[in-house]
XYZ file of C-alpha atoms in Angstrom:
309
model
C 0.000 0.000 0.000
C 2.844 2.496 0.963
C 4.353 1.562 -2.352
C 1.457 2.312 -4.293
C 0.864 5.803 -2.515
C 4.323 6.712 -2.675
C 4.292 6.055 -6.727
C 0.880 8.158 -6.978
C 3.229 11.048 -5.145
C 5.722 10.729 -7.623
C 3.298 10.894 -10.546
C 1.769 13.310 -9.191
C 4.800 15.453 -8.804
C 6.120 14.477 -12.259
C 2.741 15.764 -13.696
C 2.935 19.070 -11.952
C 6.184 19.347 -13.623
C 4.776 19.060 -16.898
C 2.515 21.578 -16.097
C 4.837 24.005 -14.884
C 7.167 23.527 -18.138
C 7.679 26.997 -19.899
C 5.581 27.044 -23.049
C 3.896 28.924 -25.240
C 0.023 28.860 -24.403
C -1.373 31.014 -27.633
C 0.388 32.182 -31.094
C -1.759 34.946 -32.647
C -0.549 36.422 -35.899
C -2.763 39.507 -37.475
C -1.711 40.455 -40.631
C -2.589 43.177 -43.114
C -1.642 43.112 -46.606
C -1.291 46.817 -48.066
C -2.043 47.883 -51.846
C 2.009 48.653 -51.702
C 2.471 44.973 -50.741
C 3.681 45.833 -47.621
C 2.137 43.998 -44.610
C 1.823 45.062 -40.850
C 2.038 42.322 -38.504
C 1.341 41.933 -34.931
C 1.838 38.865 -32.927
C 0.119 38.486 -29.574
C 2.152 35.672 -28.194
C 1.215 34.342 -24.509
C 3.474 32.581 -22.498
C 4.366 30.516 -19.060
C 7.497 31.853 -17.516
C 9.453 29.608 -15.224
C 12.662 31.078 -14.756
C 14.844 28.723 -16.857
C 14.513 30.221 -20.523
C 12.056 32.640 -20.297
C 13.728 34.559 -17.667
C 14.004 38.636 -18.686
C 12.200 38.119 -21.695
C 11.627 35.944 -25.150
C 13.396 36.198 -28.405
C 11.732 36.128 -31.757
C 13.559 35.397 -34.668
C 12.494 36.561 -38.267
C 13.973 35.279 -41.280
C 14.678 38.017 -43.885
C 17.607 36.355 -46.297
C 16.406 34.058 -49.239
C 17.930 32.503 -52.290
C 15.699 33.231 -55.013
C 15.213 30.632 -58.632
C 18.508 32.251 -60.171
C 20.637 30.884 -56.541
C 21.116 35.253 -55.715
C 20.061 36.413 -52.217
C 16.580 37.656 -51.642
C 16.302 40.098 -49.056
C 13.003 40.734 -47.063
C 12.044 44.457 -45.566
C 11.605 44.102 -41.862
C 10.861 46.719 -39.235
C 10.097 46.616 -35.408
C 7.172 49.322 -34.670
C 6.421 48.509 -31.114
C 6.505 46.055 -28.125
C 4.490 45.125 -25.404
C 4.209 43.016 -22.330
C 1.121 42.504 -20.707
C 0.084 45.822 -22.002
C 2.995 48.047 -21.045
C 6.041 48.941 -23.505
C 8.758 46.880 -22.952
C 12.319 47.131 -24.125
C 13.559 45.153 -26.826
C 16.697 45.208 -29.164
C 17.051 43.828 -32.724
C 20.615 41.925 -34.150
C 21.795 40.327 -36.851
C 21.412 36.452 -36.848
C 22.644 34.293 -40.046
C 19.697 34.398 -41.985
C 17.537 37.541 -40.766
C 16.960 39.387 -37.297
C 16.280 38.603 -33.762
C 13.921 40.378 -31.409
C 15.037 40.503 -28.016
C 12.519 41.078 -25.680
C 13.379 42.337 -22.315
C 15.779 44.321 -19.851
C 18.952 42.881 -18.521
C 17.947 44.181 -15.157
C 14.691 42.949 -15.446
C 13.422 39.413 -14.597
C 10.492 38.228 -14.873
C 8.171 36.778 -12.392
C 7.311 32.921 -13.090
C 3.981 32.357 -14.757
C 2.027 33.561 -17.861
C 2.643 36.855 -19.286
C 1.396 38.437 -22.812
C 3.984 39.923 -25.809
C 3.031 41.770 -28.130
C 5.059 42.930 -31.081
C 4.123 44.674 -34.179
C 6.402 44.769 -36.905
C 6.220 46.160 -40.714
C 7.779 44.219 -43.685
C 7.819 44.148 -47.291
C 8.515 41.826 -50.360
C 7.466 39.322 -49.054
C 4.397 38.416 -51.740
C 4.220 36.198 -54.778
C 3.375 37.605 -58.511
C 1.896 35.002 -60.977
C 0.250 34.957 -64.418
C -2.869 35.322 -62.572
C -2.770 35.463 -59.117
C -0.786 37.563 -56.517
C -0.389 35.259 -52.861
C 1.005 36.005 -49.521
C 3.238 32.616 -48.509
C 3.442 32.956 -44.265
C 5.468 31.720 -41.849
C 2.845 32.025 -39.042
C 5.171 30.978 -36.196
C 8.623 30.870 -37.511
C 10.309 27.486 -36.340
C 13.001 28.076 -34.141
C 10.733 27.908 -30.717
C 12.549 25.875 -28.317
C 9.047 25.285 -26.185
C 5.573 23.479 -27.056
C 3.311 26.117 -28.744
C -0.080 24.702 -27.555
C -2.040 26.984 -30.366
C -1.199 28.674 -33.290
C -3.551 31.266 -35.158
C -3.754 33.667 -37.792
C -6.171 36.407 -38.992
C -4.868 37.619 -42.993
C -6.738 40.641 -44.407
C -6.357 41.145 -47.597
C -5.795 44.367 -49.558
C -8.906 46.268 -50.231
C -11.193 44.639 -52.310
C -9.673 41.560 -53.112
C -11.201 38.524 -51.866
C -9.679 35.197 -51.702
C -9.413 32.933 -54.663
C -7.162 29.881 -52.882
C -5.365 28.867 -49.480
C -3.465 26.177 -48.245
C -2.033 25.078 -44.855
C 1.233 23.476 -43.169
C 2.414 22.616 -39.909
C 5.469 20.552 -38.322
C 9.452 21.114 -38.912
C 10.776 23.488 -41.691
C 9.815 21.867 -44.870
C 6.881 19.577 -43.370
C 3.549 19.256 -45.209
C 1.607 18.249 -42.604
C -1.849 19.706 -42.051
C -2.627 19.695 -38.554
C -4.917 23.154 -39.007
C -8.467 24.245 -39.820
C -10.022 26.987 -41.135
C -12.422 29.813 -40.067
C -12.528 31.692 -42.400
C -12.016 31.875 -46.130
C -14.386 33.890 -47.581
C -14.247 37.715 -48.899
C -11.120 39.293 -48.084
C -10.597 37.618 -44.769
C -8.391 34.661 -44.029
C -8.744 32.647 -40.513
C -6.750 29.804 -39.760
C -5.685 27.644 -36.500
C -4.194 24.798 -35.660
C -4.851 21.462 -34.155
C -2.490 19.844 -32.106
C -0.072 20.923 -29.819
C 3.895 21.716 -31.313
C 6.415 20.151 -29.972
C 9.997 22.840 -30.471
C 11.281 23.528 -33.873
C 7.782 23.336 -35.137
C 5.977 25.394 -37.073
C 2.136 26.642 -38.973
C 2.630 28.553 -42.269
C -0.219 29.228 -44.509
C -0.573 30.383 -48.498
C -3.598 32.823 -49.220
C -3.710 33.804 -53.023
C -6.192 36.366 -54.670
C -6.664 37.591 -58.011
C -4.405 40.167 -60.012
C -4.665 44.060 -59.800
C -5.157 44.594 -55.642
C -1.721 45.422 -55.194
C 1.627 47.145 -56.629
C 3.952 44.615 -57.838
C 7.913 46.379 -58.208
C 8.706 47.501 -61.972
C 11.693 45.336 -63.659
C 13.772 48.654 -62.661
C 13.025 48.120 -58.783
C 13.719 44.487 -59.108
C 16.921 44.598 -60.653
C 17.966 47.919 -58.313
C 17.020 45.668 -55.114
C 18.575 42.492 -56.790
C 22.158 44.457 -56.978
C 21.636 45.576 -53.706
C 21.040 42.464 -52.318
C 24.006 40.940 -54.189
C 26.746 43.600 -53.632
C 29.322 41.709 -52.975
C 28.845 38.921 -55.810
C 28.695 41.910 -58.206
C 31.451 43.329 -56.516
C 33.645 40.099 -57.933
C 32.209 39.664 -61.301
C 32.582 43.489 -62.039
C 35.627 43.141 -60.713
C 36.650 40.152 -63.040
C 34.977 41.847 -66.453
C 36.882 45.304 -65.652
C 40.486 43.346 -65.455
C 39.194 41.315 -68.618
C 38.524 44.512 -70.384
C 41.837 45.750 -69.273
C 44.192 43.107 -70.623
C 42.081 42.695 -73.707
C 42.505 46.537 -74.782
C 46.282 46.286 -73.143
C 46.752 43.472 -75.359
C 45.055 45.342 -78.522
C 47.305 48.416 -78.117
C 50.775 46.945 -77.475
C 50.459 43.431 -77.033
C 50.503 42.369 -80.760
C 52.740 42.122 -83.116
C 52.599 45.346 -85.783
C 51.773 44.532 -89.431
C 53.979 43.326 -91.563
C 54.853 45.637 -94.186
C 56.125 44.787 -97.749
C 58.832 42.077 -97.882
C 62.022 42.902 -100.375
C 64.900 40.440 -100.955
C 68.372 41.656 -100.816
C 70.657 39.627 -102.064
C 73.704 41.533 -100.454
C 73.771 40.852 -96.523
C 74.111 43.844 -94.414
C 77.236 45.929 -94.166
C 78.698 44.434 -90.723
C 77.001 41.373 -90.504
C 79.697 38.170 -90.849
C 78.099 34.664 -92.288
C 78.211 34.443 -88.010
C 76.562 37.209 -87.318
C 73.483 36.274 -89.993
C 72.886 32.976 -88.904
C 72.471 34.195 -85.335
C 69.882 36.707 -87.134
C 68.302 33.957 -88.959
C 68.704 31.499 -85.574
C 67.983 33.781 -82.782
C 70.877 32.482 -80.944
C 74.668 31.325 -80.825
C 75.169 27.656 -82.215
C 78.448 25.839 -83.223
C 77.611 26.191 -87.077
C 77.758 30.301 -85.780
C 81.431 29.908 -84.827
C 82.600 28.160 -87.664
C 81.823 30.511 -90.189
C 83.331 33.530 -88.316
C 86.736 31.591 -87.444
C 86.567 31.139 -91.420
C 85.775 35.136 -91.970
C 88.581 36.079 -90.047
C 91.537 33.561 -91.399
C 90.696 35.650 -94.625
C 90.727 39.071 -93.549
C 93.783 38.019 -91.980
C 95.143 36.546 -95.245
C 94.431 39.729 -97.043
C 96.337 41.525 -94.901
């Protein structure tokens, strides 16, 4: 009987553990898609602190660097407009990770006290829709996937650009790449999107959704703005290959200019040699260089103008 009561304890314990493990509770992502494609985003994400990672704050990372079809960078416009916790501002910074930024949410001199507490952070961003022959579609990341604690729900609210309404979604869930479908849907009619998901994610998980809508709601960039951000984006590669054509252009006109031989001009045969060449002498003209056949005919040239005098 003790045995049995002591491994209730014990499970009991363990399960208040469980309980107590930092988390997040709810993922809400509202987003509004502009007629400059540009889309304002704010995510009202709760969580349960318990001192271990969660202690001044969270972190929210945000991809922004891309390869694109051609294998060049693609970079995303991203901009932090405000951040809250549990309806106060709180103070955040934003660095440079590999592949995009990262939100820091917090004060060093702050921590926080264990249990749930509500972040808020609103955030601008651009290029980050689709253009097709005959649709235009927002591709979202709801959650990102580099949460290192359970997200127990995941939602998001898209509003369209005015006027559109939607023409075609799809949903995903689980690690980067996954095409799971543990979501459902709220809402898909007019121009507003609703989507949540099902199941609870375990860390490195993640919901994204794709909402598409017919042509002519928003600004896609002229070929000018494309090809202005695509040298931006790709400084430094351009950097080397300008680099490479300018020395290739270099040598090539160097070689032009001095680098080949002149024209040859008209060829006449003189049948006397030069005044002060020996038979020596010519064939190291004809030869480009001193050979024993040289010597012999100039030991020979000078036994007879030895003999003459």
């Amino acid at each position: 009987m003790r045995a049995l009561l002591f491994s209730l304890v014990l499970l009991l314990a363990a399960s208040g553990e469980v309980a107590a493990a930092e988390r997040i509770t709810s993922f809400l992502s509202e987003v509004t898609i502009g007629a400059d494609s540009a889309l304002t985003v704010k995510e009202t994400i709760a969580v349960v602190s318990e001192g271990d990672e969660i202690r001044r704050g969270i972190q929210r990372d945000f991809p922004t660097k891309y390869k694109d079809d051609k294998g060049l960078d693609y970079v995303v416009g991203f901009e932090v407009l405000k951040v809250k916790r549990d309806g106060h501002d709180e103070p955040y910074t934003v660095m440079s990770i590999i592949n995009g930024k990262r939100i820091r949410v917090g004060s060093a001199d702050v921590f926080l006290d264990d249990g749930p507490h509500v972040y808020e952070i609103t955030y601008r961003t651009t290029r980050q829709l689709g253009y097709f022959a005959d649709y235009d579609e927002l591709y979202w990341n709801v959650t990102g996937n580099s949460w290192t604690f359970p997200i127990e729900k995941a939602e998001t609210v898209i509003q369209l650009p005015p006027g559109a309404t939607i023409r075609q979604h799809a949903e995903y869930t689980g690690p980067q790449g996954s095409s799971g479908s543990d979501a459902e849907v709220i809402q898909a009619t007019g121009d507003r999107y609703q989507a949540r998901t099902t199941r609870t994610f375990n860390p490195n998980e993640g919901f994204t959704v794709a909402v598409g809508w017919p042509k002519g709601f928003v600004t896609p960039p002229s070929e000018i703005e494309k090809t202005e951000q695509a040298i931006r984006d790709n400084l430094g590669f351009f950097a080397i290959v300008g680099g490479v054509a300018v020395s290739l252009l270099y040598y090539l006109f160097a070689w032009f200019r001095v680098g080949r031989d002149p024209p040859k001009g008209t060829i006449i045969p003189l049948f006397v040699p030069p005044t002060g060449l020996g038979p020596g002498g010519m064939r190291y003209v004809w030869k480009e260089k001193f050979d024993d056949k040289s010597a012999i005919p100039s030991r020979s040239s000078a036994r007879r103008m030895q003999a003459s005098h």
